mmCIF file of C-alpha atoms (C1' of nucleotides) in Angstrom:
data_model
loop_
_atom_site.group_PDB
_atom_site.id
_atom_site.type_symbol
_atom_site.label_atom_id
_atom_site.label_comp_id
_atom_site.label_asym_id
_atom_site.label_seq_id
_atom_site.Cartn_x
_atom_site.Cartn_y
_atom_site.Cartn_z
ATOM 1 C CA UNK Q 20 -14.845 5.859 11.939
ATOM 2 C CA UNK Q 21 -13.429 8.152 9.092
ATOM 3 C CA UNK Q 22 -10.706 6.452 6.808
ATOM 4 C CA UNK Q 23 -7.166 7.206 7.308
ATOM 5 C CA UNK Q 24 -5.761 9.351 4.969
ATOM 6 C CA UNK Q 25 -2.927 8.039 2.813
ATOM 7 C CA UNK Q 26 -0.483 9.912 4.602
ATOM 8 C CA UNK Q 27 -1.706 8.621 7.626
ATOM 9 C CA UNK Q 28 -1.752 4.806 6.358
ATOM 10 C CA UNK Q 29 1.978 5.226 5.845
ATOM 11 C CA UNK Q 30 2.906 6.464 9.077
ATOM 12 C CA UNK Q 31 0.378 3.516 10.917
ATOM 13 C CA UNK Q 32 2.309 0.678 8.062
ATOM 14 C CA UNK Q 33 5.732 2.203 8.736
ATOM 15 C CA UNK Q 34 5.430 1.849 12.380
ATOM 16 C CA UNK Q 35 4.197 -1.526 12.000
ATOM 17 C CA UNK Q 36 7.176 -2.807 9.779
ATOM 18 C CA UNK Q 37 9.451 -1.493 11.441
ATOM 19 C CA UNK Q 38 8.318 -3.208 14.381
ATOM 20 C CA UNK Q 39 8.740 -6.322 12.774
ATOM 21 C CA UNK Q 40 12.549 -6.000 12.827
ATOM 22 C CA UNK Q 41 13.092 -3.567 15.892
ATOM 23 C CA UNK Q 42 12.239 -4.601 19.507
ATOM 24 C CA UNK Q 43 10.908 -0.740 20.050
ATOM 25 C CA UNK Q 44 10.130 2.285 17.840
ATOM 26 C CA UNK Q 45 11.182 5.747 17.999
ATOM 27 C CA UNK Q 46 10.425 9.137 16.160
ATOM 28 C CA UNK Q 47 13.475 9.006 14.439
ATOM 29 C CA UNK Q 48 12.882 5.732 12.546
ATOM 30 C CA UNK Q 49 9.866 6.431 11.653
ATOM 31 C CA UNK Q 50 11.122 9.699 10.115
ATOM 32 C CA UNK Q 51 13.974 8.211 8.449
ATOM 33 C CA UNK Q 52 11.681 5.208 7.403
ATOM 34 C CA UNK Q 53 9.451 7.649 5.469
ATOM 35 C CA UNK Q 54 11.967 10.222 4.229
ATOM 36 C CA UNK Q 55 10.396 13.082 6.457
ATOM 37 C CA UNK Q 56 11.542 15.179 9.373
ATOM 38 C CA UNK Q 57 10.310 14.399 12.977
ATOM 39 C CA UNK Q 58 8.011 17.060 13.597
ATOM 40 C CA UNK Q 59 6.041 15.264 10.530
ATOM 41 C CA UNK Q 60 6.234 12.474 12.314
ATOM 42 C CA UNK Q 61 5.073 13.736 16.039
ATOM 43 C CA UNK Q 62 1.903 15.241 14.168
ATOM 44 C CA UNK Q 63 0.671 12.269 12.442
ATOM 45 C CA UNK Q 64 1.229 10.284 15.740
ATOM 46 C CA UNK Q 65 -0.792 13.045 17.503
ATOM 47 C CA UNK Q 66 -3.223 11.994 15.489
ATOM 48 C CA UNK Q 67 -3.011 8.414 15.386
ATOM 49 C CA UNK Q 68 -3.281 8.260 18.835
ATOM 50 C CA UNK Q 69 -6.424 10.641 19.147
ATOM 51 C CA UNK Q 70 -7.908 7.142 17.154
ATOM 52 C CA UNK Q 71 -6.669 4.809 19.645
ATOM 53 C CA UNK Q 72 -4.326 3.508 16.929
ATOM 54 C CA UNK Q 73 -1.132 4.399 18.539
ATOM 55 C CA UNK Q 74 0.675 4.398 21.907
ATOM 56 C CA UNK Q 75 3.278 6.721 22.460
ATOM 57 C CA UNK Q 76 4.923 7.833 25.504
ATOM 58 C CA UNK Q 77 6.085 11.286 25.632
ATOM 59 C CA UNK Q 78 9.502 11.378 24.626
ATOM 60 C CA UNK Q 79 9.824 7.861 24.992
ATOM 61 C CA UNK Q 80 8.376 4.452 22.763
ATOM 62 C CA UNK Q 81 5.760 4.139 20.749
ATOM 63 C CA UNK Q 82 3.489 1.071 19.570
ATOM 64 C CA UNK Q 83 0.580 0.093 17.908
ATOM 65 C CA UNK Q 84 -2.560 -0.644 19.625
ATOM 66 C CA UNK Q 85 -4.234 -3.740 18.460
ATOM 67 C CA UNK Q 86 -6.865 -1.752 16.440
ATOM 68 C CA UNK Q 87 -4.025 -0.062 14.830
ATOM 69 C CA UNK Q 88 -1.628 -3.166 14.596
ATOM 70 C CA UNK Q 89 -4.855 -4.737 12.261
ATOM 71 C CA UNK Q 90 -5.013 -1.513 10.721
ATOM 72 C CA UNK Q 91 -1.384 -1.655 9.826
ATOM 73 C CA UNK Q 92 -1.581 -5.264 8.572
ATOM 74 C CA UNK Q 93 -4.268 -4.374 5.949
ATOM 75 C CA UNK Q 94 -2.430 -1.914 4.890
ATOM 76 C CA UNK Q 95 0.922 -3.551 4.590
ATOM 77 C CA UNK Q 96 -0.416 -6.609 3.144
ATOM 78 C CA UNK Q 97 -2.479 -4.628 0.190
ATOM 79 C CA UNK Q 98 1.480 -3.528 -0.050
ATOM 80 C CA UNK Q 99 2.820 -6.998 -0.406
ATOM 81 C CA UNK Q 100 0.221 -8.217 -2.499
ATOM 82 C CA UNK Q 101 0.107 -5.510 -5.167
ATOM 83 C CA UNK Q 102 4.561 -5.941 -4.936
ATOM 84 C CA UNK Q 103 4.284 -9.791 -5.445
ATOM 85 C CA UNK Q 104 1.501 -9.368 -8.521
ATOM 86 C CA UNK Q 105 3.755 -6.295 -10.165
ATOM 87 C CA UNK Q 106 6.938 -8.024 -9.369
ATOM 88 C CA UNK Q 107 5.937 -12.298 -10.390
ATOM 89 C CA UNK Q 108 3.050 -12.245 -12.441
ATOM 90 C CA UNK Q 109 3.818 -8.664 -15.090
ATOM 91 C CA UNK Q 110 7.649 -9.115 -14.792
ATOM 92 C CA UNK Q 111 8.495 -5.399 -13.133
ATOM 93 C CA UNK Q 112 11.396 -4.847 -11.304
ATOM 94 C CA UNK Q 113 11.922 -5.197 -7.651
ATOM 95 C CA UNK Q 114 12.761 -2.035 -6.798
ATOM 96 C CA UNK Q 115 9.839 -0.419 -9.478
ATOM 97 C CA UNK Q 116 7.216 -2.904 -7.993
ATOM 98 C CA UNK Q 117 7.868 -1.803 -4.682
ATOM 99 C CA UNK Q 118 7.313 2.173 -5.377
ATOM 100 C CA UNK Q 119 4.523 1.384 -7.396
ATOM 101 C CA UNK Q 120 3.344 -0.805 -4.422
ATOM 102 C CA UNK Q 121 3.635 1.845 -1.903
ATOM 103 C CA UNK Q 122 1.461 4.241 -4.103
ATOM 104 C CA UNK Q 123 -1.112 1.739 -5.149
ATOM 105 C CA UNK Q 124 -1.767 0.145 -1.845
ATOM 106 C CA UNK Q 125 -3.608 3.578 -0.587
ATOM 107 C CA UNK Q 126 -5.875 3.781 -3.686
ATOM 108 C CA UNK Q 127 -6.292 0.094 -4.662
ATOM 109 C CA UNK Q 128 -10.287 -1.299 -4.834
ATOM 110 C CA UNK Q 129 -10.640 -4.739 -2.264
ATOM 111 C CA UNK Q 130 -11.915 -5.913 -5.408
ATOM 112 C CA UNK Q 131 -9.131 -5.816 -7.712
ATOM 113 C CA UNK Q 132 -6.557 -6.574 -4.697
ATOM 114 C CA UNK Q 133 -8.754 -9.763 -4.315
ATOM 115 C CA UNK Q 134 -8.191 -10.682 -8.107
ATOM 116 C CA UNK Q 135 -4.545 -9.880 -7.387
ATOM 117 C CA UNK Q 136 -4.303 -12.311 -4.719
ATOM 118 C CA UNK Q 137 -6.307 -15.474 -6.691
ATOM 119 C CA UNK Q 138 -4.003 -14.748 -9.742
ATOM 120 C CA UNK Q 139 -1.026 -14.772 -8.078
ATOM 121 C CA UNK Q 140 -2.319 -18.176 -6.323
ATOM 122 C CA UNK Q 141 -3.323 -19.211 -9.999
ATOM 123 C CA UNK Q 142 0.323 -19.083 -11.154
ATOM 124 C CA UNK Q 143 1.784 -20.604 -7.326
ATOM 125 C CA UNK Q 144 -1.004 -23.788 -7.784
ATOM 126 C CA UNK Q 145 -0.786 -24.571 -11.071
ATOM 127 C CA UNK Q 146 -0.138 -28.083 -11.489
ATOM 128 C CA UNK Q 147 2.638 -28.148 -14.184
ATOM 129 C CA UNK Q 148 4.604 -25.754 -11.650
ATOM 130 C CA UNK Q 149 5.970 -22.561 -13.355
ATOM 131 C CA UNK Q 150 3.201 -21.839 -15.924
ATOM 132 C CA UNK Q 151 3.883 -21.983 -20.087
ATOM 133 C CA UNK Q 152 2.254 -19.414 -20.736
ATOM 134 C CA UNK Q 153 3.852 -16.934 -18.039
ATOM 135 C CA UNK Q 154 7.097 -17.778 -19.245
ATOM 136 C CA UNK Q 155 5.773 -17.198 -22.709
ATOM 137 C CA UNK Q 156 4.261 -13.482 -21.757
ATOM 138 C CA UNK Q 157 7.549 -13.133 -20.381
ATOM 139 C CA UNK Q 158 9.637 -13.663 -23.418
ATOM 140 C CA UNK Q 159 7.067 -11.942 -25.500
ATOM 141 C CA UNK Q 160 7.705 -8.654 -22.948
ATOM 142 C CA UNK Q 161 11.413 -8.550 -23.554
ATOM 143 C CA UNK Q 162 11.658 -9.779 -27.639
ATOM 144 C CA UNK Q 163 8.311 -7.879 -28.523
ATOM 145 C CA UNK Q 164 7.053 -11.419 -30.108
ATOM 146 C CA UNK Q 165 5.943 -14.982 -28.612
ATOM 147 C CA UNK Q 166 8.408 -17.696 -28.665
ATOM 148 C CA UNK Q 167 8.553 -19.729 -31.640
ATOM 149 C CA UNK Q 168 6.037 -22.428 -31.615
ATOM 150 C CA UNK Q 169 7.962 -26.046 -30.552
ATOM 151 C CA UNK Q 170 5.590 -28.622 -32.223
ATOM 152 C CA UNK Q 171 5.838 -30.775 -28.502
ATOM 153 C CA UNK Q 172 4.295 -34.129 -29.368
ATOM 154 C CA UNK Q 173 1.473 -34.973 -27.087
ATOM 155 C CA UNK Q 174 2.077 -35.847 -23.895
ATOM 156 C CA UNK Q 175 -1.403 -38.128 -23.765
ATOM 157 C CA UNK Q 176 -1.196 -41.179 -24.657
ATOM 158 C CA UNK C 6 9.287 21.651 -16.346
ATOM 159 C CA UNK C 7 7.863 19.988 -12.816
ATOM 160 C CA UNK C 8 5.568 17.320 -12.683
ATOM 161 C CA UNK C 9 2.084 18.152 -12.687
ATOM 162 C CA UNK C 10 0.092 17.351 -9.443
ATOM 163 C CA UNK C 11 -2.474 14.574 -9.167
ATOM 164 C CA UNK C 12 -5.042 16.779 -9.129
ATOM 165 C CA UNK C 13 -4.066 19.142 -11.827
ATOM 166 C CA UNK C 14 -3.816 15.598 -13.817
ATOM 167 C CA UNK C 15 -7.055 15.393 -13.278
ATOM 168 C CA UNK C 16 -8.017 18.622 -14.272
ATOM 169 C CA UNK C 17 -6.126 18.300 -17.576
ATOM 170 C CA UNK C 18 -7.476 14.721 -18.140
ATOM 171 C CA UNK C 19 -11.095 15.741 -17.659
ATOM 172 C CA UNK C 20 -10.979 18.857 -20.142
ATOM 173 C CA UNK C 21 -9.618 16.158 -22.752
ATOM 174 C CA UNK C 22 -12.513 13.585 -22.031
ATOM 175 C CA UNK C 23 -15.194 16.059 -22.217
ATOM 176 C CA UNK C 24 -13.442 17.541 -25.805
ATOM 177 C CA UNK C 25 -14.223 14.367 -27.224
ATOM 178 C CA UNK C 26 -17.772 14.282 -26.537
ATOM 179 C CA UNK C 27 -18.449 18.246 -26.620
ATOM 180 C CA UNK C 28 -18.009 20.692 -29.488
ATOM 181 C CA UNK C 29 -17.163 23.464 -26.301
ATOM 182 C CA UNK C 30 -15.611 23.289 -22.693
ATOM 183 C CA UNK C 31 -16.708 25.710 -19.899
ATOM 184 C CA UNK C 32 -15.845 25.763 -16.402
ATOM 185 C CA UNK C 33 -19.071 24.406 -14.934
ATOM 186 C CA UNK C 34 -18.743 21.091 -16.966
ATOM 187 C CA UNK C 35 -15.646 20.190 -15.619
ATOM 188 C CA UNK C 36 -16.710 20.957 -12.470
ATOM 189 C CA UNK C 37 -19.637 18.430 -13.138
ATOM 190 C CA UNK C 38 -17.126 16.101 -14.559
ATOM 191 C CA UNK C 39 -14.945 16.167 -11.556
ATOM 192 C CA UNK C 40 -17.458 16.706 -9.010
ATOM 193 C CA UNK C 41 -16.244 19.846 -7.378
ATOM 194 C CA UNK C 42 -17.488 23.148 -7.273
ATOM 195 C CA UNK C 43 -16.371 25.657 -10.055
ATOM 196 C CA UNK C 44 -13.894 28.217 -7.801
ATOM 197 C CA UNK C 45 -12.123 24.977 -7.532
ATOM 198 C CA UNK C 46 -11.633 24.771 -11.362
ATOM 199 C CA UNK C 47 -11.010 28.277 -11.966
ATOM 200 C CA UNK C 48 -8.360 27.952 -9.902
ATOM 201 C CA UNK C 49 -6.830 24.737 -11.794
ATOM 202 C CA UNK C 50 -7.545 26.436 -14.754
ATOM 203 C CA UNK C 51 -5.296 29.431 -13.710
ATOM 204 C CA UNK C 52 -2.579 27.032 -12.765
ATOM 205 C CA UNK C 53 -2.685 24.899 -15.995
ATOM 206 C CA UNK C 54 -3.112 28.524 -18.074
ATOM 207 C CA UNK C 55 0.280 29.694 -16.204
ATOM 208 C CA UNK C 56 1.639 26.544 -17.748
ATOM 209 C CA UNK C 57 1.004 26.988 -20.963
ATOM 210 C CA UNK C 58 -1.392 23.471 -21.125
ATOM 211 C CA UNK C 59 -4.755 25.708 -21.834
ATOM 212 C CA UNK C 60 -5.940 28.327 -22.924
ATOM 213 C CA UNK C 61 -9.520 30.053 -21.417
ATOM 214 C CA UNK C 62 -11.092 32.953 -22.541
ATOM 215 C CA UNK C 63 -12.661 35.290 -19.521
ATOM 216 C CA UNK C 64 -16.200 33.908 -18.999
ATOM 217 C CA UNK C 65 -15.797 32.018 -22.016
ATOM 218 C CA UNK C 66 -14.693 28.848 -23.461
ATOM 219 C CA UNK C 67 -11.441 26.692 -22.682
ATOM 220 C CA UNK C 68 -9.203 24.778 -24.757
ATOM 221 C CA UNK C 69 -6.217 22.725 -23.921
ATOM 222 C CA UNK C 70 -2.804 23.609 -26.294
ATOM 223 C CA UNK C 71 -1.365 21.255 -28.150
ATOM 224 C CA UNK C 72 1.386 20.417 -25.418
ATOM 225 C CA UNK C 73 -1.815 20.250 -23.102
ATOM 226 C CA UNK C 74 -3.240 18.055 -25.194
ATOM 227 C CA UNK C 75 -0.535 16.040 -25.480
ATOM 228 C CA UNK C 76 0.139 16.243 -21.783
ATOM 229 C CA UNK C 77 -4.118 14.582 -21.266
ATOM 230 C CA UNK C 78 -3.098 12.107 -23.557
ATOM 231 C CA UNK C 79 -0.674 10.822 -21.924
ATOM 232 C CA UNK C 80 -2.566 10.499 -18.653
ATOM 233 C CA UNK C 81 -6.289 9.372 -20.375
ATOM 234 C CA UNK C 82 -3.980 6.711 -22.029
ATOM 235 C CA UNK C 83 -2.738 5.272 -18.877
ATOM 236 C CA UNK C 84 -5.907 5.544 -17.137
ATOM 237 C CA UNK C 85 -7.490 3.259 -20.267
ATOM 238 C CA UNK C 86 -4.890 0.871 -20.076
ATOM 239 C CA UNK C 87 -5.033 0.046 -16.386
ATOM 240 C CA UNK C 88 -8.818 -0.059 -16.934
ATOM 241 C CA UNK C 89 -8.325 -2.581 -19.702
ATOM 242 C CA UNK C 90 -5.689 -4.616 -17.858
ATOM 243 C CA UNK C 91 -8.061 -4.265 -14.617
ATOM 244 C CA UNK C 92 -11.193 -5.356 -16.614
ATOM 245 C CA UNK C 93 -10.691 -7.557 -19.172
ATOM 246 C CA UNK C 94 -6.929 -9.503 -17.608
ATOM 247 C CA UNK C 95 -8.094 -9.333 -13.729
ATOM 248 C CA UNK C 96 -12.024 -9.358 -14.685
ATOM 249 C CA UNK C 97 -12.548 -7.220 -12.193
ATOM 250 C CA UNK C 98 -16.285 -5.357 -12.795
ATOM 251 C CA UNK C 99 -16.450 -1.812 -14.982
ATOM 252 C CA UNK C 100 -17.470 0.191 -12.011
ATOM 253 C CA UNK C 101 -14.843 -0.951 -10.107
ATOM 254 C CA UNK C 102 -11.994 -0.260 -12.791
ATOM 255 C CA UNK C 103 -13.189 3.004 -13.522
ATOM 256 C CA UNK C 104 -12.691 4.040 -10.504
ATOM 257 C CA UNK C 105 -9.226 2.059 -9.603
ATOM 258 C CA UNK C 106 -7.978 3.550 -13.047
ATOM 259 C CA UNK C 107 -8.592 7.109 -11.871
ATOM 260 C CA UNK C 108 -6.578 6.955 -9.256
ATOM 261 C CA UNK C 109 -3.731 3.984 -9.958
ATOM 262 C CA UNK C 110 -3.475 6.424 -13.839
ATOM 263 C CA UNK C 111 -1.525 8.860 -11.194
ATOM 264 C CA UNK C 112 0.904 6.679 -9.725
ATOM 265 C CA UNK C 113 1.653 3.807 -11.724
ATOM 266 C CA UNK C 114 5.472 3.897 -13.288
ATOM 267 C CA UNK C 115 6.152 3.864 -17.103
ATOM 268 C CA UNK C 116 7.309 -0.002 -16.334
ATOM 269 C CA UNK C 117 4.252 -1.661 -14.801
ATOM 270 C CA UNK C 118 2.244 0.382 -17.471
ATOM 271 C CA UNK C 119 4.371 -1.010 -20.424
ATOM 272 C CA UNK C 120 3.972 -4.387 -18.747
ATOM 273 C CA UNK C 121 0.246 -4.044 -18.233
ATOM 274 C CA UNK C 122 0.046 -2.981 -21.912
ATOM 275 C CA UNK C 123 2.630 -5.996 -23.154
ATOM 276 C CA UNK C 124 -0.052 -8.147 -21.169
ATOM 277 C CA UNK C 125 -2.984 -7.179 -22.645
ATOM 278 C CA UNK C 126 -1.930 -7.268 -26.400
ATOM 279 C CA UNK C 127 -0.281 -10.766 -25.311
ATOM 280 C CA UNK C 128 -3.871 -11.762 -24.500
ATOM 281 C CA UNK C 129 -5.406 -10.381 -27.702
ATOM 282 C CA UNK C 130 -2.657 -11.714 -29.905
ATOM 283 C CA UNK C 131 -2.613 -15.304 -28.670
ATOM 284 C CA UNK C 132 -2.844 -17.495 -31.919
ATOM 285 C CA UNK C 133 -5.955 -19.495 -30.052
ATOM 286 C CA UNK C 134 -8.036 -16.524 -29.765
ATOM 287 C CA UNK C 135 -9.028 -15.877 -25.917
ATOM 288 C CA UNK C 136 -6.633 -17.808 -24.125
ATOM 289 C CA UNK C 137 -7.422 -21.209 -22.444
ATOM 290 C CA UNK C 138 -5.312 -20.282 -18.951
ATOM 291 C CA UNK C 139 -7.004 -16.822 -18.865
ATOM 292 C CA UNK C 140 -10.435 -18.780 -19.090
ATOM 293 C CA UNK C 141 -9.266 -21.083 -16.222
ATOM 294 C CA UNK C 142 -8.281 -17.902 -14.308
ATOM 295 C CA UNK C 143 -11.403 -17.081 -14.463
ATOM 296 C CA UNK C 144 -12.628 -20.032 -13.437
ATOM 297 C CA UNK C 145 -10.458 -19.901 -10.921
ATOM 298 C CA UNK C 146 -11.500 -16.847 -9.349
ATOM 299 C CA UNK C 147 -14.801 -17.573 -9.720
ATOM 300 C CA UNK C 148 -14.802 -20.567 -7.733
ATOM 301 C CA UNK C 149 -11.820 -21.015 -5.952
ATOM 302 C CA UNK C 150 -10.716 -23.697 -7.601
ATOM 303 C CA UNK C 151 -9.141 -24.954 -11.259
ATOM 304 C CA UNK C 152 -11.877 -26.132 -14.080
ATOM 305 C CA UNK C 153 -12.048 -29.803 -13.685
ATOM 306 C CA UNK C 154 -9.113 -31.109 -16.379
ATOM 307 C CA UNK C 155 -10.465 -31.989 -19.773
ATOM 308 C CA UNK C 156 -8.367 -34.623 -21.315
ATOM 309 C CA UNK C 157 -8.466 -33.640 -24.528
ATOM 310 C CA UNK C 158 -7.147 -35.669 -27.579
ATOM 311 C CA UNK C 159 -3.725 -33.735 -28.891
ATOM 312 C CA UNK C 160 -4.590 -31.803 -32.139
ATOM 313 C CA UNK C 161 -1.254 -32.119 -33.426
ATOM 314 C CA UNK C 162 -0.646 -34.887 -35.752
ATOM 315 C "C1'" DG V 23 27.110 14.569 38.499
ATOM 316 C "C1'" DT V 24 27.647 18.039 35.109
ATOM 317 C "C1'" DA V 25 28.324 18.972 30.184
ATOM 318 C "C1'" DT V 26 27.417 17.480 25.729
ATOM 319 C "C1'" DA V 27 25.076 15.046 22.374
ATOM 320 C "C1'" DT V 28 20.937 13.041 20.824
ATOM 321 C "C1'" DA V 29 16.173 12.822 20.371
ATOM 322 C "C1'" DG V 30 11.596 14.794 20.752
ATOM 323 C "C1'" DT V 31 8.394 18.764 20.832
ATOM 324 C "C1'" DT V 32 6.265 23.189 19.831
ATOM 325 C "C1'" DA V 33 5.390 27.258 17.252
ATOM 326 C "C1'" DG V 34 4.774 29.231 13.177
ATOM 327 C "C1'" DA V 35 5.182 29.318 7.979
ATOM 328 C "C1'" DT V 36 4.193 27.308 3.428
ATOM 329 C "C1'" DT V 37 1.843 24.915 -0.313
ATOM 330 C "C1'" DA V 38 -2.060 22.607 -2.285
ATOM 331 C "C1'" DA V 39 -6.751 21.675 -2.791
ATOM 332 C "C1'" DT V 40 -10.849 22.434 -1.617
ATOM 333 C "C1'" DC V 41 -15.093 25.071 -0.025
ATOM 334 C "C1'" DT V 42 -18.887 29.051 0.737
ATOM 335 C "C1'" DA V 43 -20.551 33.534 0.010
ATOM 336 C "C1'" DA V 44 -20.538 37.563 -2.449
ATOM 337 C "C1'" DC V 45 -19.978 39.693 -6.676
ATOM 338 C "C1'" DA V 46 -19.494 40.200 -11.972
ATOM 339 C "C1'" DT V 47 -20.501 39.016 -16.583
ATOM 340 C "C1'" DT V 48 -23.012 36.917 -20.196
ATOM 341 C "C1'" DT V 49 -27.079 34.819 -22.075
ATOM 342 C "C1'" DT V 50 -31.892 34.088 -22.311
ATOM 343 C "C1'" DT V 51 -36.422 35.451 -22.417
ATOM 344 C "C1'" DA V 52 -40.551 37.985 -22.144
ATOM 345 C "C1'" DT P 20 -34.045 45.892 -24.332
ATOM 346 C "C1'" DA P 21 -34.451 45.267 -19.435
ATOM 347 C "C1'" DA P 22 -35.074 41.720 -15.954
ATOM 348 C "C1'" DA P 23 -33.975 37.217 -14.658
ATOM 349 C "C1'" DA P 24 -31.268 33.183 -14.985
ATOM 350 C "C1'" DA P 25 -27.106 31.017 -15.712
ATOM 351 C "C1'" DT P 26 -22.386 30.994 -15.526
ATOM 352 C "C1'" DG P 27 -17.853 32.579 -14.027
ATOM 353 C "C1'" DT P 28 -14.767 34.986 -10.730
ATOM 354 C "C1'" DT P 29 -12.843 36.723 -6.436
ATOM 355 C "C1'" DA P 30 -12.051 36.851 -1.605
ATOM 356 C "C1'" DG P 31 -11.416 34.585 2.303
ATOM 357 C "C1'" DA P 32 -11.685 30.316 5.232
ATOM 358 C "C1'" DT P 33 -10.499 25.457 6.098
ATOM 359 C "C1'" DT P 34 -7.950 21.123 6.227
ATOM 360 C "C1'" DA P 35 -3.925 18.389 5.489
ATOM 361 C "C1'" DA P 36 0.818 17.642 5.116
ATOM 362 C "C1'" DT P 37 4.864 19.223 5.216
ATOM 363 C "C1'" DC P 38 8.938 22.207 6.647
ATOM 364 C "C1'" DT P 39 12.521 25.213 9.627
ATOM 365 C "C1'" DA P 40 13.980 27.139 13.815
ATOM 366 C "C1'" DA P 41 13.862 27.330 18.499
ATOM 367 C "C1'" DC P 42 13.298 24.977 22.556
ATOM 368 C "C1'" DT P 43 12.990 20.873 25.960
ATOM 369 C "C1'" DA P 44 13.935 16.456 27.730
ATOM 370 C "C1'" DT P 45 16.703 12.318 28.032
ATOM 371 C "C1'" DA P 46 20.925 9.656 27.585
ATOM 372 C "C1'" DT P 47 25.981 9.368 27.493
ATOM 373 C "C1'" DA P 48 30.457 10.245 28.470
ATOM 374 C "C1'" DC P 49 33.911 12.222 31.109
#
DNA sequence: GTATATAGTTAGATTAATCTAACATTTTTA
DNA sequence: TAAAAATGTTAGATTAATCTAACTATATAC
């Protein structure tokens, strides 16, 4: 089957978030969840249903088959994964990381998402908690030079 | 003046790349370069000439003005930068940067670029040479777990 | 239970990016 | 220098995503 299209990967990941917070979904959400107008919305849910990704009852509720529901997850999670990496690991704002997120999520290799995902687990596992030298990257972002050197004493013995 | 479109970015960034190589730029090498067929570019080409970013001679050669060039700059330079972050900070392979960097070099806000940048030149600035934790990253993501610890002997004195 | 408000749909237009096929110009070459 | 080859352009079609305006169905409120 052809690969959605990015417009249609944020209709299928807005339904699906806003399912996580709303016992049913309508048009209208999903038109004010993507900024559009609901004849935007009734087309790409024509066509998300022609997939067997959608349900939607005429006039009435929609959801997300379970093809589309995994769909949606991929999609979504390529969005929180890309956020979490912009937002923890290079230090850019929340609400920057997200719109970057949402852009980069449709375009974004499995490849580089899966280095994404082992660095960010790099910096959550590391044994000495919070890493030295992300907070020193992070000082060295906002002065423009690393933090001056303190001459620790060894911690071996 | 309104943003330019992705694909007109393209266009733009393409005539730039192939100046650097290529005494001349005609329409059928950037259709080559951007794997389309030339009506396609001859249309850019009109858009981009309406803009004042290029200049093209009737059946002849093409040239990007100086805000044009300015303009490609802009764009080749973020598309190197994510490569270099992708590549050399992620380790993901060339192949797959290239083509992550192509399209990410559209979307990617002035923050997360400055941060990817800030990262990179932390990396190649670090008083050690190649940095120990970007090593372990590696190792990391290599093989799903942390180097085994080597207790080294503190240097200091 | 009818009128009004809200929500959803359809029809038709617009913009952008692409293509193919036909045509025009320029360059090469014999 | 005339024919052939290469390159560039134009016209017209297609696909995708959006919109507005008009219309339809459902829900709500007296």
């Amino acid at each position: 089957m052809k690969k959605l299209t990015q417009s249609m990967e944020d209709y299928i990941e807005a339904i699906y978030v806003i399912s996580l917070t709303s016992k049913v979904i309508r048009v209208k959400e999903i038109a004010k969840f993507l900024n559009v107008k609901t004849p935007s919305v009734v087309d790409a849910v024509g066509k998300l249903t022609q997939r067997g990704l959608v349900i939607h009852e005429k006039y009435g509720y929609l959801e997300l088959t379970d093809k589309g529901c995994e769909l949606a997850k991929e999609v979504n999670d390529k969005h929180e994964k890309v956020y979490k990496f912009f937002n923890e690991v290079l230090g850019v704002s929340d609400s920057i990381s997200k719109k970057d997120a949402c852009n980069i999520e449709h375009y974004i290799s499995k490849e580089a998402m899966d280095r994404m995902i082992k660095f960010i687990k790099f910096v959550d596992t590391c044994p000495e908690g919070y890493p030295e030298w992300l907070k020193n990257f992070n000082y060295y972002a906002k002065h423009g030079k690393r933090p001056a050197v303190c001459h620790k004493r060894s911690v071996s013995k």
